[in-house]
XYZ file of C-alpha atoms in Angstrom:
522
model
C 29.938 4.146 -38.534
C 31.275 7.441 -38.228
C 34.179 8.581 -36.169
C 31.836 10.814 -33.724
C 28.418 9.185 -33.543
C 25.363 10.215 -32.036
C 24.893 8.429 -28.561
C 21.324 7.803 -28.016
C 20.693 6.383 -24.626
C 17.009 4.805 -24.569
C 15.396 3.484 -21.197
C 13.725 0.873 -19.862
C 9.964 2.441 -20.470
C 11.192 4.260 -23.893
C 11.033 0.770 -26.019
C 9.360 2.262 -28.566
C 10.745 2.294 -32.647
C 9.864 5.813 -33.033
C 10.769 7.190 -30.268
C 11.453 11.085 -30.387
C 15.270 10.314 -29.776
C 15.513 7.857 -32.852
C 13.435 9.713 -35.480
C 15.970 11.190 -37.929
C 18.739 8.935 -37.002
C 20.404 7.268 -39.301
C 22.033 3.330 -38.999
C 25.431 4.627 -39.423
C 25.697 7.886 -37.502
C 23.850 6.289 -34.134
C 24.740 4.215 -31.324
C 21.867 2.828 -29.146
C 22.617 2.363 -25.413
C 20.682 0.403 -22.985
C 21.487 -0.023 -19.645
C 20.508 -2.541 -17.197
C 21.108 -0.420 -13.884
C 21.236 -1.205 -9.977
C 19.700 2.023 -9.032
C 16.316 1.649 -11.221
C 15.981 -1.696 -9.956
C 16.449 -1.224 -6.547
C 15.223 2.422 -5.524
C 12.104 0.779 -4.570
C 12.414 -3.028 -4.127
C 10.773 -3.655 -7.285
C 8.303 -6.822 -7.361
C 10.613 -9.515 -9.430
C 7.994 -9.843 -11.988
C 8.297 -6.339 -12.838
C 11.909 -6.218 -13.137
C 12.265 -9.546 -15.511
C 9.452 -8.050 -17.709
C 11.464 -5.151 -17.839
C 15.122 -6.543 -18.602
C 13.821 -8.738 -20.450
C 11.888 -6.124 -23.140
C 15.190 -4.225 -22.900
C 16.888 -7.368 -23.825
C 14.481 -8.089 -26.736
C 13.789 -4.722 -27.915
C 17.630 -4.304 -28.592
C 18.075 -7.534 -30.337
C 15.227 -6.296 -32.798
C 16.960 -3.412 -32.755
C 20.102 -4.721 -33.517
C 18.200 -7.211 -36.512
C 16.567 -3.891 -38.184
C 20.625 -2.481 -38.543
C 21.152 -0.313 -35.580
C 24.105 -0.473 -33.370
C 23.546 -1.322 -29.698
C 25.628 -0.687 -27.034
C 23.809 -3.114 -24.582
C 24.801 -3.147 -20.691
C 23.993 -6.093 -18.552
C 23.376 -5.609 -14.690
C 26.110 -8.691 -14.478
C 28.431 -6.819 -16.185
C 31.517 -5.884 -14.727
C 32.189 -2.472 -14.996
C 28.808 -1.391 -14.565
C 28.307 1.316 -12.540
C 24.795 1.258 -11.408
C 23.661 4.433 -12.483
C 22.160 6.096 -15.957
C 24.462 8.888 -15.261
C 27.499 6.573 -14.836
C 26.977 4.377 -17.732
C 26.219 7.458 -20.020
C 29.726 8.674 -19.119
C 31.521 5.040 -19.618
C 29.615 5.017 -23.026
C 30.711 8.587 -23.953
C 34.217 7.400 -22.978
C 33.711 4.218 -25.386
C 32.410 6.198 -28.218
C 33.537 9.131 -28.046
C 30.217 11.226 -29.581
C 29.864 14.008 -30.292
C 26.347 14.339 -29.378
C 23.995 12.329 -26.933
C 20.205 12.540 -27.661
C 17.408 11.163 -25.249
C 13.996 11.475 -25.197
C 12.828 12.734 -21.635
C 12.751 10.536 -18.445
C 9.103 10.053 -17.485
C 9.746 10.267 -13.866
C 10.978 13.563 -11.987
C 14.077 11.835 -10.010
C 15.705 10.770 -13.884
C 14.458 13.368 -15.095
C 16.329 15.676 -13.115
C 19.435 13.756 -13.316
C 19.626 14.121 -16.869
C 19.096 17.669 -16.934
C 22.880 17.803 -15.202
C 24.022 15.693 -17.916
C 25.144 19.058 -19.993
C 27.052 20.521 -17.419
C 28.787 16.822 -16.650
C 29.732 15.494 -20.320
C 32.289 17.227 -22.898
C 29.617 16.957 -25.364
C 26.102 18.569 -26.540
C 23.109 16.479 -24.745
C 19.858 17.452 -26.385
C 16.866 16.748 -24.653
C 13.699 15.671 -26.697
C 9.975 16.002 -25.163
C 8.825 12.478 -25.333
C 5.674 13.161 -27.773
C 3.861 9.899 -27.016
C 1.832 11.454 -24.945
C -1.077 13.640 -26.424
C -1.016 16.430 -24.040
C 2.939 17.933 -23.647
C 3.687 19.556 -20.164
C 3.059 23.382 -21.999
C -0.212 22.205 -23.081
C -0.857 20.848 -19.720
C 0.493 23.530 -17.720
C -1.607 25.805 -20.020
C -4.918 24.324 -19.469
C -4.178 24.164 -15.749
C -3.613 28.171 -15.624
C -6.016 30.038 -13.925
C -8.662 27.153 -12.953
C -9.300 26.899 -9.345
C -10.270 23.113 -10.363
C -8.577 20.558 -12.263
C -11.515 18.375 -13.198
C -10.514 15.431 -15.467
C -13.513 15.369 -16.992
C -12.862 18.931 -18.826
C -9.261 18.019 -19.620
C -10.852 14.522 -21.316
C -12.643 16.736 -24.017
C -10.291 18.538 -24.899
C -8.558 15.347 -25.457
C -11.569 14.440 -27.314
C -11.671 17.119 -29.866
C -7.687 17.432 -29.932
C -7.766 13.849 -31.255
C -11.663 13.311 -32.741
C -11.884 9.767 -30.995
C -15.783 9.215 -30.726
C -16.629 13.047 -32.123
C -19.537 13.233 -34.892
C -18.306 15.752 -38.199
C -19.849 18.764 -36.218
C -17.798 18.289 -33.375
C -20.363 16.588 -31.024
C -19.834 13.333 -28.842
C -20.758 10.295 -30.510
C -23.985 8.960 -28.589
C -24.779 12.595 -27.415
C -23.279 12.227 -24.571
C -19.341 12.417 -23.225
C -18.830 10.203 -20.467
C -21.196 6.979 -20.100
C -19.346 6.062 -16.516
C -23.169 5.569 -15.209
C -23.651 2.358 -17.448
C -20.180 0.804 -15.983
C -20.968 0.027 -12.395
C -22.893 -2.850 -13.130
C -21.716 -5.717 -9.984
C -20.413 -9.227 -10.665
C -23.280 -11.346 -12.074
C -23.547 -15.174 -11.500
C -20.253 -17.139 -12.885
C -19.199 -14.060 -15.337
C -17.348 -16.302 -17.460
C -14.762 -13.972 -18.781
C -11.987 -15.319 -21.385
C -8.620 -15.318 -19.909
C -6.342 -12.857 -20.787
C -3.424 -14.254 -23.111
C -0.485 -15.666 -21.742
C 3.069 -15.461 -22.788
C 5.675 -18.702 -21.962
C 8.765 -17.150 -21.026
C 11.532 -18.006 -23.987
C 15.078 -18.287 -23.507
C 15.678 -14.171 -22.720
C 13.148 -14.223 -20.648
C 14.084 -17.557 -18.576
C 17.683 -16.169 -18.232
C 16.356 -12.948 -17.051
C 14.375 -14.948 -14.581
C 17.629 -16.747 -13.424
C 19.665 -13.452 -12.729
C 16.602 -11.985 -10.645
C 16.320 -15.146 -8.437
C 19.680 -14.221 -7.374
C 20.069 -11.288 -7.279
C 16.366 -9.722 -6.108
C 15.831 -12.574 -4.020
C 14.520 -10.801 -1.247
C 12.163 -8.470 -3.569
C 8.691 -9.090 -3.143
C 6.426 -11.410 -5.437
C 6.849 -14.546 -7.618
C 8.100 -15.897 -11.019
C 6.471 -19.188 -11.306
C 3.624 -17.288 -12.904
C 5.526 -15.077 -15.075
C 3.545 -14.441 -18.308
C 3.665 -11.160 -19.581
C 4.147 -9.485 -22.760
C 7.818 -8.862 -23.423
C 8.281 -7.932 -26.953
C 5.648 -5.769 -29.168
C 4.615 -8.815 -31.399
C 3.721 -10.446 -27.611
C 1.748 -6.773 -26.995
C -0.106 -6.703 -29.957
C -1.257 -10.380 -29.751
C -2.642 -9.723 -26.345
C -4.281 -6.448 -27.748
C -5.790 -8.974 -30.308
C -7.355 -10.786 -27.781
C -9.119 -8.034 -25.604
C -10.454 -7.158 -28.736
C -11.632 -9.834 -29.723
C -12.688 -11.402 -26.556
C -13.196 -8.722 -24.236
C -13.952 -5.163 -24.835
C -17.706 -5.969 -25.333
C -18.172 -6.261 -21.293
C -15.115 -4.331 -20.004
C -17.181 -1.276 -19.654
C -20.139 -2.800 -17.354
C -18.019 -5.040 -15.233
C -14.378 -2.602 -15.064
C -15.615 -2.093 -11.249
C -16.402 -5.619 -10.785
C -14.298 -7.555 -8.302
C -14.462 -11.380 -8.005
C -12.759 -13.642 -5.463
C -10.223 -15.819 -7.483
C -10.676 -14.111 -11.033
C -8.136 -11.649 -11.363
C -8.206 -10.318 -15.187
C -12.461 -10.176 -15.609
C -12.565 -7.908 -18.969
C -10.043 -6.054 -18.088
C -7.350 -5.485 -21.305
C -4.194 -6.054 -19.059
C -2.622 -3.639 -21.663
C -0.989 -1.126 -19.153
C 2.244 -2.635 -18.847
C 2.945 -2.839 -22.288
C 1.654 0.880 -22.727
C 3.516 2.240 -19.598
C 7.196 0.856 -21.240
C 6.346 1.610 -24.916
C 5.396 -1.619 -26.589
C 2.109 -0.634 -27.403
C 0.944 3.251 -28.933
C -2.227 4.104 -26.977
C -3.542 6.146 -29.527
C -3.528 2.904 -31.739
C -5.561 1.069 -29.142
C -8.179 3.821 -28.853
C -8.348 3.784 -32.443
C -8.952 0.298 -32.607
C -11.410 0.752 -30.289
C -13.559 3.343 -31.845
C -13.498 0.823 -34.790
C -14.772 -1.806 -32.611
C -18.179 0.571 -32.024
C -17.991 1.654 -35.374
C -18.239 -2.111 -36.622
C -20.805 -3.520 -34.534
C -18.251 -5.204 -32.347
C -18.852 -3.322 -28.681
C -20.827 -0.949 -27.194
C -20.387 2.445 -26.840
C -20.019 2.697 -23.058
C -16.987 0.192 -23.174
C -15.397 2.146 -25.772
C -15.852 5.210 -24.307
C -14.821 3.884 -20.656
C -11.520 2.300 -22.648
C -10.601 5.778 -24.466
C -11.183 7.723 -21.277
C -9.151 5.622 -19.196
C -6.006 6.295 -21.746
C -6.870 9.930 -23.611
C -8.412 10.997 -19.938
C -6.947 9.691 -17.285
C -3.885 8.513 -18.288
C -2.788 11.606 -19.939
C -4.050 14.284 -16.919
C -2.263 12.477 -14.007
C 1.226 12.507 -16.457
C -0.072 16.221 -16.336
C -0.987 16.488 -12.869
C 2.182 14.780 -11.459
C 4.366 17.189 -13.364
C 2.399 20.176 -12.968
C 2.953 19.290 -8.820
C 6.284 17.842 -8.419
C 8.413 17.471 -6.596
C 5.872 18.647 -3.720
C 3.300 15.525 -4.194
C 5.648 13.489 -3.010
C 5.725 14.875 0.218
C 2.626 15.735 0.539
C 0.408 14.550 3.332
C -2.829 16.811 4.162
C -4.866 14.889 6.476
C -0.932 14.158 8.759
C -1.347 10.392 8.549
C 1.326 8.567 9.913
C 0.472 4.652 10.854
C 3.248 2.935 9.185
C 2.265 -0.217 6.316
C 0.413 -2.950 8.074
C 2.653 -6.330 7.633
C 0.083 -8.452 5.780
C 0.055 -5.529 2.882
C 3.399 -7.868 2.141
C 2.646 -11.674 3.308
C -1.295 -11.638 2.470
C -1.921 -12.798 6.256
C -5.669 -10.952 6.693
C -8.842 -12.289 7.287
C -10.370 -9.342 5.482
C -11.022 -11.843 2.555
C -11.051 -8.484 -0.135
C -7.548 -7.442 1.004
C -5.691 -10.806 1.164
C -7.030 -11.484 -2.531
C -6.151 -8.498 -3.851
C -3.092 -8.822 -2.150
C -2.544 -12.540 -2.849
C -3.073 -11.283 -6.562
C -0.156 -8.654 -6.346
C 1.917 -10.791 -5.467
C 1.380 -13.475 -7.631
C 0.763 -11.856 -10.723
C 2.305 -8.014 -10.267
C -1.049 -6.984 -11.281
C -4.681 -6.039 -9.583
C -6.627 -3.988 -11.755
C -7.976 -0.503 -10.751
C -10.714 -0.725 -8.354
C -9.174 -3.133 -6.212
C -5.793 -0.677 -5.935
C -8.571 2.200 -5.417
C -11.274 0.906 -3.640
C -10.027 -2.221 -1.393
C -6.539 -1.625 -0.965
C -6.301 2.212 -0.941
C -9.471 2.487 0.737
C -8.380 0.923 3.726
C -5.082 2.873 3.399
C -7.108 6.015 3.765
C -9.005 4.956 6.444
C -6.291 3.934 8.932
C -4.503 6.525 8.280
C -1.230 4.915 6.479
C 1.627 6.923 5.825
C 1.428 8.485 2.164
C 5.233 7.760 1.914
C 5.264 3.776 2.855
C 1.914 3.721 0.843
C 3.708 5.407 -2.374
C 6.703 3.193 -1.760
C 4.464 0.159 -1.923
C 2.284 1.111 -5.003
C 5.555 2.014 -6.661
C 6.974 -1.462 -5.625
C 4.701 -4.310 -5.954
C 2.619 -2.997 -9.905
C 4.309 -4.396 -12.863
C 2.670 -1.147 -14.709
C 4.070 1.370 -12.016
C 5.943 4.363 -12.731
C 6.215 7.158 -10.085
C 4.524 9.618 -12.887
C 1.204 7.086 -12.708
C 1.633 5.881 -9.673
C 2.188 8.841 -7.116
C -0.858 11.217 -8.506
C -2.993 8.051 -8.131
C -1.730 7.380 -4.660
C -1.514 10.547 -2.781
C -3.788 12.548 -4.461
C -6.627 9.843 -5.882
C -6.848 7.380 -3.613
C -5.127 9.454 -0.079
C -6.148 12.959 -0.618
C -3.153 14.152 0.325
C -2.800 17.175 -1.505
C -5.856 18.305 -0.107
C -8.340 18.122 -3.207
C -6.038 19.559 -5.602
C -6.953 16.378 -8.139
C -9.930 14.616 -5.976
C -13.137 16.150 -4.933
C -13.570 14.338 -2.009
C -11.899 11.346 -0.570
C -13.006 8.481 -1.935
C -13.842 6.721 1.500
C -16.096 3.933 1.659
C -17.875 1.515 4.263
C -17.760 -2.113 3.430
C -21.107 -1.278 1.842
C -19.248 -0.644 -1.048
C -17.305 -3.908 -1.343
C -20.111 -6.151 -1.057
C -22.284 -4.258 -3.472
C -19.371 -4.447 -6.208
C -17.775 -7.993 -5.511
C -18.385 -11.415 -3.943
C -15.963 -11.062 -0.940
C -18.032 -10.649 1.507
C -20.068 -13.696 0.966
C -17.505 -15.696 2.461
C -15.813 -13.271 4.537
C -14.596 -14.219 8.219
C -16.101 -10.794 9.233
C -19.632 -9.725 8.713
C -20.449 -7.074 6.234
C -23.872 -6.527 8.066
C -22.306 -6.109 11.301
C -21.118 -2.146 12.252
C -19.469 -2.601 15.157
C -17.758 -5.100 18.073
C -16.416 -8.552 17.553
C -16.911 -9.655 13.835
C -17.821 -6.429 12.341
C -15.942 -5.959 8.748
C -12.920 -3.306 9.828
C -14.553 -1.120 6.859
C -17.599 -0.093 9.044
C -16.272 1.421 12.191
C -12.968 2.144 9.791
C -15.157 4.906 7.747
C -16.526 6.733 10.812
C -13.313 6.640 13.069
C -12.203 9.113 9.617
C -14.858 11.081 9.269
C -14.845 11.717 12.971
C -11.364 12.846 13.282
C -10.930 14.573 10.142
C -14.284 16.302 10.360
C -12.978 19.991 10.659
C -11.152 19.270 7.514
C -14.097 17.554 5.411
C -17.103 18.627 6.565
C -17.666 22.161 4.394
C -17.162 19.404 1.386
C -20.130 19.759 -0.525
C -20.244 16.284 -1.844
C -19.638 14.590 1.518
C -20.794 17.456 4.091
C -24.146 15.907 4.409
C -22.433 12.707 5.989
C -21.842 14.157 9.143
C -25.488 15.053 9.248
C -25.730 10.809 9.905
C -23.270 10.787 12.238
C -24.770 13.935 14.467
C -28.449 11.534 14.514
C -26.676 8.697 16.459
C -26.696 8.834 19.395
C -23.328 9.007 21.932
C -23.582 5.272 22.563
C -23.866 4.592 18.942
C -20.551 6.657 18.220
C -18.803 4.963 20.908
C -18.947 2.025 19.624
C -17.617 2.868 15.876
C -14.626 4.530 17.355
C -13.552 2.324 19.969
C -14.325 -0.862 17.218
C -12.029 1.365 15.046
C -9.258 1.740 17.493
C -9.236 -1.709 18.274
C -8.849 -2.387 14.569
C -5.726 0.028 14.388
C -4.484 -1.511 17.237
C -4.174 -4.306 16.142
C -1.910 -3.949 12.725
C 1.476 -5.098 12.804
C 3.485 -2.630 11.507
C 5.718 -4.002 8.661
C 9.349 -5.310 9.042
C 11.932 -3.209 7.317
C 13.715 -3.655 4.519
C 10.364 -4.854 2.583
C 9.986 -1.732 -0.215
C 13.542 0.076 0.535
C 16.524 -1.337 1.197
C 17.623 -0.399 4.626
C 21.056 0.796 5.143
């Protein structure tokens, strides 16, 4: 080692070998730090499956680190002079080391992010900042796409992704299939039993089971369980469980990715995202893989192309969009909602049968997959009127695979519409129409789907027209949802009077939720 090494700081979603920051290091010039911080794991009370998965990937990542020749300054939470912060355990290391360089690849959220940008005006040393090229699209290219289009529809930004990268493009530059998108074949509703494989699991091993120990203590008033604590937590784990979807799965993720089933909580969904989000898988690998898949036979083209588009597409434009819009988004809040979190969003206790299963599988399993978070939970988020903040806060909070950067474009802007439209077209408001057509929770629901209004009525029904009512002025020049209000003019004032006053007596009747559930209260 030399006398003045290069201090290379890597974080908890950056556990990735070639990592921007790494490339061109050498074994005997560079010193690896990793820091196990009070401050990550606690500005949101972090579900306790999502911190052990991530301590314990840190852990693991720098012991193969340390195997392959590299030298690891590792920091424990437990240990003693650890001072809670990136910031302060860069400075203790640059005190230890004395470098005479730090390099780190950018800090996917805007809070580190700006943190580390002081980091040159705080240390002795030169910090150089890397752009963290795992991503396709870099904030330039993003920021220049974005300039001068009154719209920022995915769909364009996805092929451009398509031709940047050539996944499912023909030799003349045309979409394999003829077509871009096949979203229209995906829809299809849960069929029957729908026998899907279960995802792989992963038995914690003795990291892991220590890592479990130190968050019973210490997070023991976070939210979720660890008795079913089976995630990846090292890339061999990752790509085994890529191996599996596949293998087993990718042939019906595409029809049944909106499909929602009481009980079943993986379906065909890959359950790759938290490996992706902290580095342990490349997702340009896994589209890769699964162009191959269509190119040998294996699955069909609209679950390929609903796969690629979820990572190439949507993945990469809301990284775009949330950096393109911060720090504003987070504060953003166009239709002035302000109901605070409804209690059973933490203990489960609904008898909307939808909500207290996908709750009941948030907290069991960190995990629900995308149209639950969209179309169950967030939908009735929109619809009452929750506070985009407490909302954020709990998205951010209860996901094993959430990072503000993913998390707070879906949230406010996706599933809220609180930026007004700047991402969606229209709020993506539904009845419990929806529900029952794409899952089996109504079947067995304490409320009635059928029923609109009064005693028994699923909250959904009067729900959607107590918002459309109130934020008519706002939506009703909308030309995808204008037409709605058309309905609502045709029944008559008796009609009305009963949606909004069944509404109200739905909202009156949440319990707001105790404090101290996603932020520690001082």
């Amino acid at each position: 080692m030399t006398d003045q090494p290069i201090l290379v700081p890597i974080l908890g979603d950056q556990l990735t070998r070639t990592l921007a920051s790494l490339r061109g290091r050498t074994k005997d010039d560079t010193v690896i730090l990793m820091m196990e911080v009070w401050d990550e794991a606690t500005y949101v009370k972090h579900h306790k499956q999502k911190i052990v998965l991530l301590f314990s990937a840190m852990r693991h990542f720098a012991d193969e680190l340390r195997e392959a020749g590299w030298t690891v300054d590792y920091v424990k939470l437990t240990d003693e002079e650890n001072s809670g912060s990136f910031t302060g355990e860069v400075a203790r290391a640059i005190e230890r080391h004395d470098p005479r360089e730090v390099h780190i690849t950018e800090a996917s959220e805007w809070r580190v992010q700006q943190a580390i940008e002081e980091w040159p005006g705080k240390f002795a040393c030169t910090v150089e900042i890397m752009p963290d090229d795992r991503f396709l699209c870099s904030h330039a290219e993003f920021q220049e796409w974005a300039d001068g289009r009154k719209h920022l529809t995915m769909e364009h930004f996805y092929r451009e992704m398509r031709r940047k990268t050539g996944l499912l493009m023909t030799d003349d530059g045309k979409p394999k299939g003829g077509d871009w998108n096949y979203d229209k074949d995906n829809r299809e509703p849960p069929k029957g039993e729908m026998d899907a494989p279960p995802a792989p699991n992963f038995e914690p091993d003795d990291i892991t089971r220590e890592v479990i120990e130190l968050v019973e203590e210490k997070f023991a008033d976070h939210f979720g369980n660890l008795d079913s604590f089976e995630w990846p937590v090292t890339s061999d784990e990752a790509a085994r469980a890529a191996d599996a979807f596949f293998a087993e799965r990718i042939e019906k993720f595409g029809p049944y990715q909106d499909a929602m089933v009481h009980g079943s909580d993986d379906l065909f969904h890959s359950m790759l995202s938290t490996s992706i989000n902290c580095g342990l898988l490349d997702p340009l690998e896994l589209c890769e893989r699964a162009e191959q898949a269509y190119e040998d036979g294996k699955a069909p083209l609209n679950s390929v192309e609903g796969f690629i588009r979820q990572i190439i597409g949507w993945r990469e434009y809301i990284r775009g969009f949330y950096w393109l819009h911060m720090p504003d988004l987070e504060t953003a809040n166009e239709l002035e909602a302000t109901r605070p979190l409804p209690e059973f969003f933490w203990t489960g206790a609904t008898d909307m049968r939808c909500l207290s299963d996908c709750i009941r599988s948030t907290h069991n399993n960190a995990h629900a997959h995308h149209i639950q978070r969209l179309m169950v939970v967030g939908n009735f988020c929109l619809l009452a009127g929750i506070d985009p903040r407490e909302v954020q806060d709990w998205y951010l909070a209860v996901y094993a695979d959430a990072y503000q950067w993913v998390e707070l474009p879906n949230v406010s802007s996706m599933i809220l519409y609180a930026d007004g439209g700047k991402l969606a077209t229209k709020p993506y408001a539904a009845s419990g129409n929806y529900i029952n057509k794409m899952s089996d929770y109504c079947k067995e629901c304490s409320y009635s789907v059928s029923k609109k209004t009064g005693e028994g009525a699923c909250p959904f029904n009067p729900l959607y027209w107590h918002f459309m009512d109130r934020h008519r002025d706002r939506l009703e020049s909308n030309h995808r949802i204008g037409r709605i209000f058309a309905t609502w003019d045709r029944m008559g004032d008796e009609k009305k009077r009963d949606y909004l006053e069944s509404a109200e007596k739905v909202l009156d009747s949440l319990e707001p939720a105790s404090k101290g559930w996603a932020r520690n209260e001082n």
